[in-house]
Tab-separated table of C-alpha atoms and ligand atoms in Angstrom:
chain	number	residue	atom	x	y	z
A	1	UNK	CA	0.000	0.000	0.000
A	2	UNK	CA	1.549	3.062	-0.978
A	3	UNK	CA	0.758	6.479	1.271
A	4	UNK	CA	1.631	9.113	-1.048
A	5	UNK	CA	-0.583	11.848	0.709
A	6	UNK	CA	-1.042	13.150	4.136
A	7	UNK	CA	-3.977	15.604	6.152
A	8	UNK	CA	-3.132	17.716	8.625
A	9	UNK	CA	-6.325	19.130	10.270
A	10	UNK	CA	-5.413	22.677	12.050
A	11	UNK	CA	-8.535	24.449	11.899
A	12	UNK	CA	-9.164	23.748	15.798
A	13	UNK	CA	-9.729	26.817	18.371
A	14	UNK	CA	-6.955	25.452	20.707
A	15	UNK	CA	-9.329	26.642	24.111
A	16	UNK	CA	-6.909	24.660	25.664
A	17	UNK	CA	-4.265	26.378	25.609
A	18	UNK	CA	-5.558	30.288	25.565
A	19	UNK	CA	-4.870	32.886	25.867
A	20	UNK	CA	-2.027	31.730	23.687
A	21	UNK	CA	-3.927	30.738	20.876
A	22	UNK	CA	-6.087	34.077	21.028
A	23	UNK	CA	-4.217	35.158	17.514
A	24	UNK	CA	-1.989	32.879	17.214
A	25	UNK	CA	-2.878	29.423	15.616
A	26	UNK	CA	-2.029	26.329	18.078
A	27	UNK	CA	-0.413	24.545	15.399
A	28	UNK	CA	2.614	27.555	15.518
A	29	UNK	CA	3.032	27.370	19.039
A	30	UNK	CA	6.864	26.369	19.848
A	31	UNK	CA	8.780	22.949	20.505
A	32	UNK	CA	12.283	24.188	21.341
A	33	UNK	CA	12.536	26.310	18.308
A	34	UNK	CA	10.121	25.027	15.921
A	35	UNK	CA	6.511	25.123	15.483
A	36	UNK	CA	3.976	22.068	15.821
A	37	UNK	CA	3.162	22.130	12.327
A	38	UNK	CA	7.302	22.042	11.241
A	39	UNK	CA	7.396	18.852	13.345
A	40	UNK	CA	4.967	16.558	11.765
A	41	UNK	CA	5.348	17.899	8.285
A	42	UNK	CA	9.072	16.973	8.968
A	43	UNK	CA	7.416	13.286	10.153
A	44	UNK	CA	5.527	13.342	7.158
A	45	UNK	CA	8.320	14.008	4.940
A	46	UNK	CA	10.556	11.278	6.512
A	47	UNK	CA	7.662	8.397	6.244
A	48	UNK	CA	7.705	9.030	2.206
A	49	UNK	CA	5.243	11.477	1.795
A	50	UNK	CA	4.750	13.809	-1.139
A	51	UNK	CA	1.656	16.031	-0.609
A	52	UNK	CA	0.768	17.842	2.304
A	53	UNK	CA	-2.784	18.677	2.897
A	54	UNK	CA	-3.430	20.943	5.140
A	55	UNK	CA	-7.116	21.724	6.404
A	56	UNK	CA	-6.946	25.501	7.859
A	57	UNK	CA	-9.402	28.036	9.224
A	58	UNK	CA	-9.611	30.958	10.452
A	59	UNK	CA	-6.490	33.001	12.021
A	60	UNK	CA	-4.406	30.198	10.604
A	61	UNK	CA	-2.719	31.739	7.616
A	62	UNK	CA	0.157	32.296	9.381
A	63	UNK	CA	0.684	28.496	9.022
A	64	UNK	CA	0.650	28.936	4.907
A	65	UNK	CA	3.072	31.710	5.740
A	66	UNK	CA	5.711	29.457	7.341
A	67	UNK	CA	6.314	27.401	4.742
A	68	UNK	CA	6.716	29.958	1.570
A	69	UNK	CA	9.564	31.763	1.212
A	70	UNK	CA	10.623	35.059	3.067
A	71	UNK	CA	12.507	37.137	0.270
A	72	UNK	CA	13.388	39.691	2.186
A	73	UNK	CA	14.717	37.418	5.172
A	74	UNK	CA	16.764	34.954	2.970
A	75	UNK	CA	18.213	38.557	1.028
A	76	UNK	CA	18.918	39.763	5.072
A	77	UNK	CA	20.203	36.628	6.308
A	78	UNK	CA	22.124	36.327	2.873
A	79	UNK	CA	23.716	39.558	3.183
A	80	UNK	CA	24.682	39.015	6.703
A	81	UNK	CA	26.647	35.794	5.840
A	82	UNK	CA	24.551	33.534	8.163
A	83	UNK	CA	24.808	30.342	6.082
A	84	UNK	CA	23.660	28.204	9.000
A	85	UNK	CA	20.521	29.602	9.237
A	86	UNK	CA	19.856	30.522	5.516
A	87	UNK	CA	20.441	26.088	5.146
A	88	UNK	CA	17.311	25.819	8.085
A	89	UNK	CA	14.780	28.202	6.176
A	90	UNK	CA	15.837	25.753	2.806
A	91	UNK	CA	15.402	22.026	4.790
A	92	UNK	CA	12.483	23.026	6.066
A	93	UNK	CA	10.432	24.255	2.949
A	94	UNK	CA	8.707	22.155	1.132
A	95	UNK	CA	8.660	21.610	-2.674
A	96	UNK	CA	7.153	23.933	-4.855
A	97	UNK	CA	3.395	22.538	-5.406
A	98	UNK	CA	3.832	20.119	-2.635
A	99	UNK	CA	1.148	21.456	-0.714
A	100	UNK	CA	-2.752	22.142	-0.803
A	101	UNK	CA	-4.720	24.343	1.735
A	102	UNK	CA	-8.136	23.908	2.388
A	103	UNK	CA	-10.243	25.687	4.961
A	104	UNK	CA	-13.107	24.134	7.034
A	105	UNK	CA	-15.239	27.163	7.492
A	106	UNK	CA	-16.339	26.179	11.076
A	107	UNK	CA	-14.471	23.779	13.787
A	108	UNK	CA	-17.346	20.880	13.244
A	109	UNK	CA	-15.196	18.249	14.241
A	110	UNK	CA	-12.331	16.399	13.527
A	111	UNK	CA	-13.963	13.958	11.417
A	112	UNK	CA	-15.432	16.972	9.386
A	113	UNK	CA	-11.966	18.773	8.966
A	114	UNK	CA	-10.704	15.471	7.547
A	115	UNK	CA	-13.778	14.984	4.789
A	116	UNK	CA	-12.722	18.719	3.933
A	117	UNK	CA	-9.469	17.075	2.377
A	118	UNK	CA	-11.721	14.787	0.158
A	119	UNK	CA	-11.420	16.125	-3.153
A	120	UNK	CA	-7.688	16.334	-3.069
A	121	UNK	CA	-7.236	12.930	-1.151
A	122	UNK	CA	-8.966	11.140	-4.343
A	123	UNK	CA	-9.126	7.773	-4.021
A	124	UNK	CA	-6.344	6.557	-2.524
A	125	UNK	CA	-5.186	5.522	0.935
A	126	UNK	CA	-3.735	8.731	2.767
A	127	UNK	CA	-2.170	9.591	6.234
A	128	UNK	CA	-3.158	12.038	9.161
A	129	UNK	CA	-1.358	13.866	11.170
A	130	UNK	CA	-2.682	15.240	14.059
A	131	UNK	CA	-0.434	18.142	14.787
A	132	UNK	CA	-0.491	18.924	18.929
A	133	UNK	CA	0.474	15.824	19.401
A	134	UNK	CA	4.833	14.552	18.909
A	135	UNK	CA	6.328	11.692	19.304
A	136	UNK	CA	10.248	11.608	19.933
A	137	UNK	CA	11.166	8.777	18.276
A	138	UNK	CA	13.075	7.969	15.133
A	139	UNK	CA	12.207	6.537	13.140
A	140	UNK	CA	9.079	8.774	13.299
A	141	UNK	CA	5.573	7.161	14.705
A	142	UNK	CA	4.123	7.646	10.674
A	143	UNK	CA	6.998	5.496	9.597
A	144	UNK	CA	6.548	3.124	11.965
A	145	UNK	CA	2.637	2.985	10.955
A	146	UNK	CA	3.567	2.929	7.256
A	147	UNK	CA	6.376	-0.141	7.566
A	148	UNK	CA	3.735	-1.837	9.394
A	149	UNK	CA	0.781	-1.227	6.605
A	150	UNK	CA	3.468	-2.475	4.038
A	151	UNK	CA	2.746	-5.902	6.197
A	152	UNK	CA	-1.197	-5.573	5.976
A	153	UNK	CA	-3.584	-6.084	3.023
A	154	UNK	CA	-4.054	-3.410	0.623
A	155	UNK	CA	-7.958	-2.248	2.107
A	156	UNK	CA	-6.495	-2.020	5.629
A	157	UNK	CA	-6.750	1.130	8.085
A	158	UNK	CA	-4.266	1.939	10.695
A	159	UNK	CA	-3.917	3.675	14.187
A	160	UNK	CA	-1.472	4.659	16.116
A	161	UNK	CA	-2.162	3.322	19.629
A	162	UNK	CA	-0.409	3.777	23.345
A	163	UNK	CA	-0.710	2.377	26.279
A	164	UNK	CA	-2.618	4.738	29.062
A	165	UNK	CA	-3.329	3.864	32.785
A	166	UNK	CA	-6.510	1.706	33.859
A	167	UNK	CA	-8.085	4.697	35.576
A	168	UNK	CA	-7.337	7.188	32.814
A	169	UNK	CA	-9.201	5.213	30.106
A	170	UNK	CA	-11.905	7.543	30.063
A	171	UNK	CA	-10.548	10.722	28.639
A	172	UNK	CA	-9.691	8.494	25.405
A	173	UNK	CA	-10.505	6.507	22.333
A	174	UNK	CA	-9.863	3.018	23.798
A	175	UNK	CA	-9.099	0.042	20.954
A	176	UNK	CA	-10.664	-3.702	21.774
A	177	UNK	CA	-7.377	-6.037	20.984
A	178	UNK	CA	-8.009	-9.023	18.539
A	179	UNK	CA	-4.920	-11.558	16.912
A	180	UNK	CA	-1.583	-10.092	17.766
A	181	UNK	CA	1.098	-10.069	15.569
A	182	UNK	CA	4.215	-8.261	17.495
A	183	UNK	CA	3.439	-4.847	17.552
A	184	UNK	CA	0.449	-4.492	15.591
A	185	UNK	CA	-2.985	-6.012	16.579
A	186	UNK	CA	-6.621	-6.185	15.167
A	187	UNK	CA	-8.927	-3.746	16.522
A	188	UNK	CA	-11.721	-5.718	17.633
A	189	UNK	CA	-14.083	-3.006	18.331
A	190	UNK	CA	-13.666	1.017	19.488
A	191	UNK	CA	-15.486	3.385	21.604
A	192	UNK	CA	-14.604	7.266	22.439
A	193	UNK	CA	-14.571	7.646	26.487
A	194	UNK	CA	-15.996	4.543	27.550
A	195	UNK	CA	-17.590	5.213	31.155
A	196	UNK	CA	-15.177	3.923	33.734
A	197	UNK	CA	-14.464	0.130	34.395
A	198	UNK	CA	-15.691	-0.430	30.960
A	199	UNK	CA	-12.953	0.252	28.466
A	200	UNK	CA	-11.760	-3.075	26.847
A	201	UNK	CA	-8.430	-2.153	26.769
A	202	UNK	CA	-6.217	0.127	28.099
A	203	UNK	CA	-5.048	1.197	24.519
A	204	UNK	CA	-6.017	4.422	23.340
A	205	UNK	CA	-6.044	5.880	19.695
A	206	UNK	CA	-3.486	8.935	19.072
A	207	UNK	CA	-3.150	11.217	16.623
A	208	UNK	CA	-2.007	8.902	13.492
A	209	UNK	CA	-3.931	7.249	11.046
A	210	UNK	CA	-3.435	5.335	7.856
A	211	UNK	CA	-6.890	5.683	6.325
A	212	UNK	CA	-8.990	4.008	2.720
A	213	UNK	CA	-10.764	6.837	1.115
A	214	UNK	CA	-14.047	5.247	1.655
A	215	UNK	CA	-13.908	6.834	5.139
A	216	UNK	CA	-15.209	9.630	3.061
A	217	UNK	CA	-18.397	8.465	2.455
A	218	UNK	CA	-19.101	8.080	6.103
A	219	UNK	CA	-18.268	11.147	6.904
A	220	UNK	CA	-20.170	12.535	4.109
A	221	UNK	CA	-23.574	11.796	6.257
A	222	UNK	CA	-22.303	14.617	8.703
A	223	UNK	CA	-23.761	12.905	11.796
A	224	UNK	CA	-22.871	14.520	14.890
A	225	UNK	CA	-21.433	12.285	18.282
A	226	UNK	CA	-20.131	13.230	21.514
A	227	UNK	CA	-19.700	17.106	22.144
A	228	UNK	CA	-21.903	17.805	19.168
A	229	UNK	CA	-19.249	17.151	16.682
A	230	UNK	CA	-18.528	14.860	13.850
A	231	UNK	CA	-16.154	12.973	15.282
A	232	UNK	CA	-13.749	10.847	13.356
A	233	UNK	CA	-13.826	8.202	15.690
A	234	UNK	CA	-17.147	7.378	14.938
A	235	UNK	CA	-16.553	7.213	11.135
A	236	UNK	CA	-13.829	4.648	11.487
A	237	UNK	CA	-16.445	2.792	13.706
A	238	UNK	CA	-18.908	2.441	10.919
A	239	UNK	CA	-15.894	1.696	8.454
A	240	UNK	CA	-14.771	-1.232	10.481
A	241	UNK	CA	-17.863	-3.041	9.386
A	242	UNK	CA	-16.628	-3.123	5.787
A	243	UNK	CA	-12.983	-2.779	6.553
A	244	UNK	CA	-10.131	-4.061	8.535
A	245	UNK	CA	-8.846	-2.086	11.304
A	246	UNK	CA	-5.340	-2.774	12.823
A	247	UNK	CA	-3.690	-0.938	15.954
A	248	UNK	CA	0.177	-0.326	15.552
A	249	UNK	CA	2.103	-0.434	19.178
A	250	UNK	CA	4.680	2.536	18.331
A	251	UNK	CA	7.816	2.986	19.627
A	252	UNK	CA	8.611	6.186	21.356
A	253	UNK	CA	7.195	8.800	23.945
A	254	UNK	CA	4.036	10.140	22.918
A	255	UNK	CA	3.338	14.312	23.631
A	256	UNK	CA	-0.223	16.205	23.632
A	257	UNK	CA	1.091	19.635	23.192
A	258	UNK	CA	-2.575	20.641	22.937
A	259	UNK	CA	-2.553	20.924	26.459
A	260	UNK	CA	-0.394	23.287	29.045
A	261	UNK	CA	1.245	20.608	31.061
A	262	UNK	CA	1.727	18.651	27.855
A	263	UNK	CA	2.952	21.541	25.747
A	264	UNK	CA	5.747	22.127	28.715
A	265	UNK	CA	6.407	18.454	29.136
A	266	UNK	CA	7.104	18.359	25.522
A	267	UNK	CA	9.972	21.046	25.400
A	268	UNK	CA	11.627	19.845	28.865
A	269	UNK	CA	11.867	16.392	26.873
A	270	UNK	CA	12.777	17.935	23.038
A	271	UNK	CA	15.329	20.380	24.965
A	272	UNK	CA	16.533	17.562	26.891
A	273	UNK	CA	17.458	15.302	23.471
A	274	UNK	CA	18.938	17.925	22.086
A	275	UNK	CA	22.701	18.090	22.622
A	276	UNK	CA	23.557	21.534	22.273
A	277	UNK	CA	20.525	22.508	25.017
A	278	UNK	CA	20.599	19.202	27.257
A	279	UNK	CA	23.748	20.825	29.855
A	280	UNK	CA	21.746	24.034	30.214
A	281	UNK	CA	18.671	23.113	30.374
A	282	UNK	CA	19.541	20.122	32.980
A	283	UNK	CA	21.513	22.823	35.252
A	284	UNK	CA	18.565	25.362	35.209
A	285	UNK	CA	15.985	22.657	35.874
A	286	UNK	CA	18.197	21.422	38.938
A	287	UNK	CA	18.447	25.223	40.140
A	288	UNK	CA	14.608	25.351	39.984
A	289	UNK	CA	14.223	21.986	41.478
A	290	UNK	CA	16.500	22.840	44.680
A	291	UNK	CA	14.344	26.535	45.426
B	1	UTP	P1	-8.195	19.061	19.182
B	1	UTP	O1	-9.516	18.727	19.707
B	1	UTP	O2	-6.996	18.650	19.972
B	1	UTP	O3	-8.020	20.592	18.862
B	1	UTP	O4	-8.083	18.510	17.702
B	1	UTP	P2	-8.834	21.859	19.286
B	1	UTP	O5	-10.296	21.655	19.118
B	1	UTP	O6	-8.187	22.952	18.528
B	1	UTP	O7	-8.390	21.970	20.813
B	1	UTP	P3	-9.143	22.389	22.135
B	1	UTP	O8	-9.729	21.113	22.661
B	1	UTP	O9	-10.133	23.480	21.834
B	1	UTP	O10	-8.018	22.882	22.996
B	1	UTP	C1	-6.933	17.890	17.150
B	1	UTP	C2	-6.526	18.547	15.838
B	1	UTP	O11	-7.651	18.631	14.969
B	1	UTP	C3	-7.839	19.944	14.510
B	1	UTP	C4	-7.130	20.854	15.522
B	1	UTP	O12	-6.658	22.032	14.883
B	1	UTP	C5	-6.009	19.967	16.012
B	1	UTP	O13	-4.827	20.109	15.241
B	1	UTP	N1	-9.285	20.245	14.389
B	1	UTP	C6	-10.120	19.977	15.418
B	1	UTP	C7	-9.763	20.789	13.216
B	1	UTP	O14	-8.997	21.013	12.253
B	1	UTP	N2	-11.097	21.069	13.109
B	1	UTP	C8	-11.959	20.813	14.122
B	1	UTP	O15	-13.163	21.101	13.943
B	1	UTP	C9	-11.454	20.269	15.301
């Protein structure tokens, strides 16, 4: 199965995080020194793919901005003799037509931002990328997912999946576990916050998905779950009848930067595998620690 195309929904109001994401999209906010969005298009990029869909909104065209090119900073930066970071601005852009932006008018849900890509997913299997949350891992939790489709039948859908604790089940997606084979598993049934001491696992689904374009045709009935919106959970539910589901185990520590504690967790542990920030950052953090 070849993934040659991958969504990235950012229309979302990050509530979560404001007031930071008042003007500023949540998919900019910062990771050491590079935004969200850099992070899993850079994910993206190093699981094969070649188009990047990306599903704005409002407020977000800041996000188009950051990956065109800034004349007059490459002309400054050019002028100034700083090579180093003239070769950063080039890695990170993308190629020239490499890229689609959509909008989804209103946040309606995840599962409607996603059936906004439809027309220029086609009809072929495609990736998403949810960006607030990182996993630091390489190789990358998308190229983990796509070696382990390359093992799966051609009609097959994929999640990403992590382990959460038995009294946190709740808050998440939760996958039922069918025939194992190492790290990747059949779903045998999901459900979006199962009530407590109900969950048939203690896997939840993350922000990764190998998906058939038939998904779109669910999601085309606009049906509304929990929190009034049209949840993409749900669509993969009513897929499953038809399709195959399978849960991939990834390797690697798993971040939701949508959230404040998350978003700060993530840049203590990106600062801390980086090695020209790890001495500093560990020295300041045991200054704080002994106040
Ligand atoms: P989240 O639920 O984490 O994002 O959706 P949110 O709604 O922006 O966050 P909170 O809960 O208000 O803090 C995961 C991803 O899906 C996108 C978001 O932008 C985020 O990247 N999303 C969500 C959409 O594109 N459209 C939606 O209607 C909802």
């Amino acid at each position: 199965m070849k993934i040659r195309k991958a969504v990235f929904p950012v229309a979302g109001l990050g509530t979560r995080v404001l007031p930071a994401t008042k003007a500023m999209p949540k998919e900019m906010l910062t990771i050491v020194d590079k935004p969200l969005i850099q992070y899993v298009v850079d994910e993206a990029k190093e699981a094969g793919i070649e188009h990047f869909i990306f599903v704005t909104g409002r407020n977000k065209g800041v996000i188009e901005d950051h990956f065109d090119r800034m004349f007059e900073l490459d002309a400054t930066l050019e002028s100034r003799g700083k090579k180093a970071e003239m070769e950063i601005l080039q890695r990170d852009q993308p190629e020239a037509g490499a890229m689609s932006f959509t909008r989804q008018q209103a946040p309606l849900g995840l599962g409607h931002a996603v059936w906004c890509a439809r027309d220029i997913v086609g009809n072929e299997p495609f990736a998403v990328l949810l960006p607030d949350e990182l996993v630091l891992h390489t190789p990358g939790c998308l190229k983990q997912m796509i070696e382990a489709a390359g093992k799966l039948g051609d009609k097959s859908n994929l999640i990403a999946v992590e382990e959460v604790p038995a009294d946190r089940t709740h808050q998440y997606g939760i996958c039922g576990v069918g025939k194992r084979q190492g790290n990747i598993f059949e779903i045998d049934g999901m459900v979006e916050k199962p009530p407590k001491g109900t969950a048939p696992s203690n896997l939840s689904i993350t922000g990764r998905y190998i998906l058939q374009p038939e998904i779109f045709q669910i999601l085309q009935r606009h049906e509304r779950g929990a929190g009034g919106e049209i949840q993409l959970t749900d669509a993969m539910i009513g897929l499953a009848k038809s399709q195959s589901f399978y849960g991939v185990e990834f390797e690697g520590e798993r971040h939701d930067c949508g959230s404040k504690a998350g978003f700060l967790r993530a840049n203590i542990a990106f600062g801390m595998a980086r090695e020209d920030l790890r001495d500093g950052l560990r020295e300041e953090m045991k200054r704080h620690l002994s106040n």
